[in-house]
mmCIF file of C-alpha atoms in Angstrom:
data_model
loop_
_atom_site.group_PDB
_atom_site.id
_atom_site.type_symbol
_atom_site.label_atom_id
_atom_site.label_comp_id
_atom_site.label_asym_id
_atom_site.label_seq_id
_atom_site.Cartn_x
_atom_site.Cartn_y
_atom_site.Cartn_z
ATOM 1 C CA UNK A 1 114.217 10.562 3.545
ATOM 2 C CA UNK A 2 110.875 10.033 1.994
ATOM 3 C CA UNK A 3 107.752 10.550 4.018
ATOM 4 C CA UNK A 4 104.365 9.098 3.835
ATOM 5 C CA UNK A 5 103.109 9.592 0.517
ATOM 6 C CA UNK A 6 99.335 10.287 0.169
ATOM 7 C CA UNK A 7 97.247 10.711 -3.147
ATOM 8 C CA UNK A 8 95.441 12.191 -4.777
ATOM 9 C CA UNK A 9 95.990 15.374 -2.377
ATOM 10 C CA UNK A 10 92.630 16.954 -3.398
ATOM 11 C CA UNK A 11 89.602 14.978 -4.276
ATOM 12 C CA UNK A 12 86.154 16.748 -5.504
ATOM 13 C CA UNK A 13 83.390 14.156 -6.328
ATOM 14 C CA UNK A 14 79.855 14.061 -6.708
ATOM 15 C CA UNK A 15 77.438 11.915 -4.308
ATOM 16 C CA UNK A 16 77.358 8.381 -4.970
ATOM 17 C CA UNK A 17 80.639 8.060 -6.977
ATOM 18 C CA UNK A 18 83.270 5.684 -5.537
ATOM 19 C CA UNK A 19 86.412 7.295 -3.910
ATOM 20 C CA UNK A 20 89.685 5.842 -3.397
ATOM 21 C CA UNK A 21 92.682 6.903 -1.550
ATOM 22 C CA UNK A 22 96.182 5.810 -1.595
ATOM 23 C CA UNK A 23 99.226 5.786 0.993
ATOM 24 C CA UNK A 24 102.565 4.735 0.898
ATOM 25 C CA UNK A 25 104.294 4.263 3.872
ATOM 26 C CA UNK A 26 107.603 5.327 5.271
ATOM 27 C CA UNK A 27 109.720 2.360 4.178
ATOM 28 C CA UNK A 28 110.528 -0.283 6.927
ATOM 29 C CA UNK A 29 107.405 0.791 8.978
ATOM 30 C CA UNK A 30 105.130 -1.933 9.808
ATOM 31 C CA UNK A 31 102.022 -0.314 11.149
ATOM 32 C CA UNK A 32 99.740 2.070 9.003
ATOM 33 C CA UNK A 33 96.896 3.900 10.136
ATOM 34 C CA UNK A 34 94.050 5.492 8.493
ATOM 35 C CA UNK A 35 92.714 8.968 9.953
ATOM 36 C CA UNK A 36 89.348 11.220 9.121
ATOM 37 C CA UNK A 37 89.498 14.821 10.434
ATOM 38 C CA UNK A 38 86.661 17.254 10.675
ATOM 39 C CA UNK A 39 86.035 20.379 12.719
ATOM 40 C CA UNK A 40 83.156 18.745 14.437
ATOM 41 C CA UNK A 41 84.906 15.311 15.389
ATOM 42 C CA UNK A 42 88.285 15.870 15.366
ATOM 43 C CA UNK A 43 90.799 13.293 14.779
ATOM 44 C CA UNK A 44 89.297 9.723 14.230
ATOM 45 C CA UNK A 45 90.912 6.433 13.732
ATOM 46 C CA UNK A 46 89.515 4.419 11.077
ATOM 47 C CA UNK A 47 91.526 1.321 10.934
ATOM 48 C CA UNK A 48 94.915 0.380 11.307
ATOM 49 C CA UNK A 49 97.150 -2.473 9.917
ATOM 50 C CA UNK A 50 100.125 -4.144 11.452
ATOM 51 C CA UNK A 51 102.537 -6.486 9.022
ATOM 52 C CA UNK A 52 99.611 -5.546 6.127
ATOM 53 C CA UNK A 53 96.835 -7.359 8.473
ATOM 54 C CA UNK A 54 94.155 -5.398 9.838
ATOM 55 C CA UNK A 55 94.279 -5.204 13.517
ATOM 56 C CA UNK A 56 91.137 -2.978 14.284
ATOM 57 C CA UNK A 57 88.793 -1.659 12.141
ATOM 58 C CA UNK A 58 85.979 -0.449 14.602
ATOM 59 C CA UNK A 59 86.616 3.111 13.585
ATOM 60 C CA UNK A 60 85.150 2.259 9.993
ATOM 61 C CA UNK A 61 81.891 4.435 10.172
ATOM 62 C CA UNK A 62 80.060 1.892 7.870
ATOM 63 C CA UNK A 63 80.230 -0.811 4.883
ATOM 64 C CA UNK A 64 80.727 1.891 2.737
ATOM 65 C CA UNK A 65 84.126 2.145 3.763
ATOM 66 C CA UNK A 66 86.746 -0.623 3.009
ATOM 67 C CA UNK A 67 90.467 -0.501 3.408
ATOM 68 C CA UNK A 68 92.972 -2.749 2.068
ATOM 69 C CA UNK A 69 96.791 -3.179 2.340
ATOM 70 C CA UNK A 70 98.215 -5.767 -0.136
ATOM 71 C CA UNK A 71 101.718 -5.313 0.625
ATOM 72 C CA UNK A 72 104.329 -3.304 2.838
ATOM 73 C CA UNK A 73 104.450 -0.437 0.763
ATOM 74 C CA UNK A 74 100.743 0.490 -0.158
ATOM 75 C CA UNK A 75 97.412 0.936 0.893
ATOM 76 C CA UNK A 76 94.015 2.233 -0.068
ATOM 77 C CA UNK A 77 90.997 3.340 1.490
ATOM 78 C CA UNK A 78 87.836 3.333 -0.504
ATOM 79 C CA UNK A 79 84.143 5.169 -0.227
ATOM 80 C CA UNK A 80 81.681 3.397 -2.115
ATOM 81 C CA UNK A 81 79.183 5.195 -2.464
ATOM 82 C CA UNK A 82 80.354 8.414 -1.304
ATOM 83 C CA UNK A 83 78.015 10.879 0.762
ATOM 84 C CA UNK A 84 78.447 14.560 1.288
ATOM 85 C CA UNK A 85 79.260 13.602 4.991
ATOM 86 C CA UNK A 86 82.188 11.954 3.870
ATOM 87 C CA UNK A 87 83.678 15.168 3.186
ATOM 88 C CA UNK A 88 86.696 15.490 5.578
ATOM 89 C CA UNK A 89 90.571 15.406 5.409
ATOM 90 C CA UNK A 90 91.906 11.971 5.412
ATOM 91 C CA UNK A 91 95.578 11.143 6.793
ATOM 92 C CA UNK A 92 97.659 8.027 6.503
ATOM 93 C CA UNK A 93 100.121 7.587 8.934
ATOM 94 C CA UNK A 94 102.840 4.871 9.771
ATOM 95 C CA UNK A 95 105.060 3.886 12.391
ATOM 96 C CA UNK A 96 107.640 1.002 13.485
ATOM 97 C CA UNK A 97 105.789 -0.942 16.249
ATOM 98 C CA UNK A 98 108.112 -3.131 18.342
ATOM 99 C CA UNK A 99 105.357 -5.227 19.926
ATOM 100 C CA UNK A 100 104.334 -5.962 23.045
ATOM 101 C CA UNK A 101 105.823 -4.258 26.182
ATOM 102 C CA UNK A 102 108.386 -2.000 23.831
ATOM 103 C CA UNK A 103 108.246 1.846 24.840
ATOM 104 C CA UNK A 104 110.085 2.947 21.573
ATOM 105 C CA UNK A 105 109.183 3.219 18.109
ATOM 106 C CA UNK A 106 105.349 4.053 18.583
ATOM 107 C CA UNK A 107 105.572 7.528 17.257
ATOM 108 C CA UNK A 108 103.447 8.183 14.143
ATOM 109 C CA UNK A 109 104.399 9.859 11.164
ATOM 110 C CA UNK A 110 101.504 11.134 9.085
ATOM 111 C CA UNK A 111 100.781 12.192 5.464
ATOM 112 C CA UNK A 112 100.091 15.246 4.103
ATOM 113 C CA UNK A 113 96.727 14.153 4.011
ATOM 114 C CA UNK A 114 93.828 13.964 1.258
ATOM 115 C CA UNK A 115 91.238 16.890 1.525
ATOM 116 C CA UNK A 116 88.008 15.206 -0.055
ATOM 117 C CA UNK A 117 84.823 16.872 -0.663
ATOM 118 C CA UNK A 118 81.853 15.130 -1.771
ATOM 119 C CA UNK A 119 78.799 17.213 -3.325
ATOM 120 C CA UNK B 1 84.084 10.778 27.685
ATOM 121 C CA UNK B 2 87.110 10.949 25.476
ATOM 122 C CA UNK B 3 90.303 9.124 26.724
ATOM 123 C CA UNK B 4 92.238 12.235 26.162
ATOM 124 C CA UNK B 5 91.002 15.665 27.465
ATOM 125 C CA UNK B 6 92.507 19.288 26.451
ATOM 126 C CA UNK B 7 91.335 22.568 26.807
ATOM 127 C CA UNK B 8 90.768 24.045 23.467
ATOM 128 C CA UNK B 9 91.943 27.344 24.075
ATOM 129 C CA UNK B 10 92.872 29.810 22.578
ATOM 130 C CA UNK B 11 95.889 30.608 24.530
ATOM 131 C CA UNK B 12 96.830 33.839 23.347
ATOM 132 C CA UNK B 13 100.421 34.531 24.001
ATOM 133 C CA UNK B 14 102.812 37.604 23.524
ATOM 134 C CA UNK B 15 105.823 37.067 21.822
ATOM 135 C CA UNK B 16 108.747 36.055 24.018
ATOM 136 C CA UNK B 17 106.454 34.964 26.604
ATOM 137 C CA UNK B 18 105.908 31.394 28.633
ATOM 138 C CA UNK B 19 102.896 29.457 27.960
ATOM 139 C CA UNK B 20 101.880 26.179 29.544
ATOM 140 C CA UNK B 21 98.943 23.795 29.332
ATOM 141 C CA UNK B 22 97.900 20.532 30.307
ATOM 142 C CA UNK B 23 95.906 17.589 29.144
ATOM 143 C CA UNK B 24 94.472 14.566 30.951
ATOM 144 C CA UNK B 25 94.122 11.163 30.110
ATOM 145 C CA UNK B 26 91.867 8.459 31.690
ATOM 146 C CA UNK B 27 93.514 5.027 30.965
ATOM 147 C CA UNK B 28 95.759 4.418 33.856
ATOM 148 C CA UNK B 29 97.479 1.662 31.791
ATOM 149 C CA UNK B 30 98.793 4.364 29.165
ATOM 150 C CA UNK B 31 102.297 3.322 28.581
ATOM 151 C CA UNK B 32 103.668 6.324 26.236
ATOM 152 C CA UNK B 33 102.855 10.049 25.646
ATOM 153 C CA UNK B 34 103.581 12.222 22.957
ATOM 154 C CA UNK B 35 102.893 16.065 21.733
ATOM 155 C CA UNK B 36 102.139 16.650 18.327
ATOM 156 C CA UNK B 37 101.664 20.015 16.788
ATOM 157 C CA UNK B 38 99.251 20.695 13.832
ATOM 158 C CA UNK B 39 99.480 23.863 11.447
ATOM 159 C CA UNK B 40 96.382 25.113 9.958
ATOM 160 C CA UNK B 41 95.298 22.581 7.357
ATOM 161 C CA UNK B 42 98.443 20.546 7.212
ATOM 162 C CA UNK B 43 99.338 17.124 8.853
ATOM 163 C CA UNK B 44 100.111 16.729 12.656
ATOM 164 C CA UNK B 45 103.738 16.667 13.412
ATOM 165 C CA UNK B 46 105.440 14.797 15.820
ATOM 166 C CA UNK B 47 107.242 17.706 18.439
ATOM 167 C CA UNK B 48 108.084 15.363 21.458
ATOM 168 C CA UNK B 49 107.831 12.043 23.431
ATOM 169 C CA UNK B 50 106.933 12.417 27.011
ATOM 170 C CA UNK B 51 109.175 10.753 29.100
ATOM 171 C CA UNK B 52 108.541 9.985 32.933
ATOM 172 C CA UNK B 53 111.233 11.859 34.238
ATOM 173 C CA UNK B 54 110.218 15.130 32.173
ATOM 174 C CA UNK B 55 112.223 16.116 29.109
ATOM 175 C CA UNK B 56 113.384 19.218 27.279
ATOM 176 C CA UNK B 57 113.537 20.102 23.763
ATOM 177 C CA UNK B 58 115.151 23.474 23.272
ATOM 178 C CA UNK B 59 112.258 25.803 24.447
ATOM 179 C CA UNK B 60 109.802 22.928 24.974
ATOM 180 C CA UNK B 61 109.539 21.172 28.206
ATOM 181 C CA UNK B 62 107.470 18.274 28.609
ATOM 182 C CA UNK B 63 106.347 16.710 31.841
ATOM 183 C CA UNK B 64 104.396 13.428 33.001
ATOM 184 C CA UNK B 65 102.286 13.364 36.242
ATOM 185 C CA UNK B 66 101.098 9.430 36.271
ATOM 186 C CA UNK B 67 99.495 9.947 39.741
ATOM 187 C CA UNK B 68 97.166 12.758 38.625
ATOM 188 C CA UNK B 69 97.072 11.146 34.859
ATOM 189 C CA UNK B 70 98.095 14.701 33.210
ATOM 190 C CA UNK B 71 101.178 15.866 30.894
ATOM 191 C CA UNK B 72 101.805 19.083 30.344
ATOM 192 C CA UNK B 73 103.840 21.201 27.836
ATOM 193 C CA UNK B 74 105.766 24.578 28.417
ATOM 194 C CA UNK B 75 106.687 26.538 25.817
ATOM 195 C CA UNK B 76 109.326 29.402 26.656
ATOM 196 C CA UNK B 77 110.438 32.492 24.704
ATOM 197 C CA UNK B 78 107.371 31.889 22.521
ATOM 198 C CA UNK B 79 107.681 32.654 18.583
ATOM 199 C CA UNK B 80 105.422 33.925 16.086
ATOM 200 C CA UNK B 81 105.934 30.200 14.474
ATOM 201 C CA UNK B 82 104.674 28.695 17.532
ATOM 202 C CA UNK B 83 101.370 29.431 16.682
ATOM 203 C CA UNK B 84 99.444 26.090 16.165
ATOM 204 C CA UNK B 85 97.120 23.496 17.592
ATOM 205 C CA UNK B 86 99.020 21.136 19.937
ATOM 206 C CA UNK B 87 97.748 17.428 20.343
ATOM 207 C CA UNK B 88 98.201 15.650 23.264
ATOM 208 C CA UNK B 89 98.917 11.653 22.746
ATOM 209 C CA UNK B 90 98.531 8.708 24.774
ATOM 210 C CA UNK B 91 98.907 5.085 23.710
ATOM 211 C CA UNK B 92 98.558 1.764 25.512
ATOM 212 C CA UNK B 93 98.411 -0.216 22.321
ATOM 213 C CA UNK B 94 101.308 -2.599 21.598
ATOM 214 C CA UNK B 95 100.810 -1.976 17.724
ATOM 215 C CA UNK B 96 101.049 1.797 17.948
ATOM 216 C CA UNK B 97 97.388 2.635 18.071
ATOM 217 C CA UNK B 98 97.253 6.467 19.750
ATOM 218 C CA UNK B 99 94.460 8.180 21.661
ATOM 219 C CA UNK B 100 94.479 11.851 20.354
ATOM 220 C CA UNK B 101 93.174 14.733 22.285
ATOM 221 C CA UNK B 102 90.830 17.490 20.444
ATOM 222 C CA UNK B 103 93.975 19.988 20.537
ATOM 223 C CA UNK B 104 94.796 23.187 22.347
ATOM 224 C CA UNK B 105 95.183 26.266 20.407
ATOM 225 C CA UNK B 106 98.128 28.405 20.958
ATOM 226 C CA UNK B 107 98.137 31.734 19.098
ATOM 227 C CA UNK B 108 101.375 33.817 19.605
ATOM 228 C CA UNK B 109 100.782 37.510 18.848
ATOM 229 C CA UNK B 110 103.382 40.384 18.339
#
């Protein structure tokens, strides 16, 4: 079975440029999560969607960051303009959320990540 | 204070030995718990869910103590391939939002 797919795997860009990261969740999953990981801050949740609708974007660091999920099989995370402090590994994860009270189906499956370097 | 706290380690473990470590969670409403492992420069991968009665998966045993709000992971007969960072995870969110700890590093030595 195909897992979560992310592209590109590596991105090197100059400060001020726009960066777009892409994610294809596992087919049938209804929740999608964007994370950022750095040595200093660990794994941080940026935003997550359920049924393509953003549920919580409180982790998005600032207005330079935006995320969309136009359909169930695709999401993008955009940084414009990028800054050196945005350098990190960005992970996308998906899960099958079964709604309030459900105990099963909350495991998240991560993509391989995009390693972003902003110079 | 982070919602999930872990000892960062490293725990240096001789091959074949047993290692155990805990994590604590602060939200008493947490419903589900997991252990993930993350290898260097790789994505986190689900290791196992943690059930109220405790559960085992091969050499791995997870326990949940709701009264003291901690979960534990025990690894028996450690293998070199067990070297990784182990992430403790809790959730209260119906839509699957997870709270990750910072991870416990385990290094298994020959």
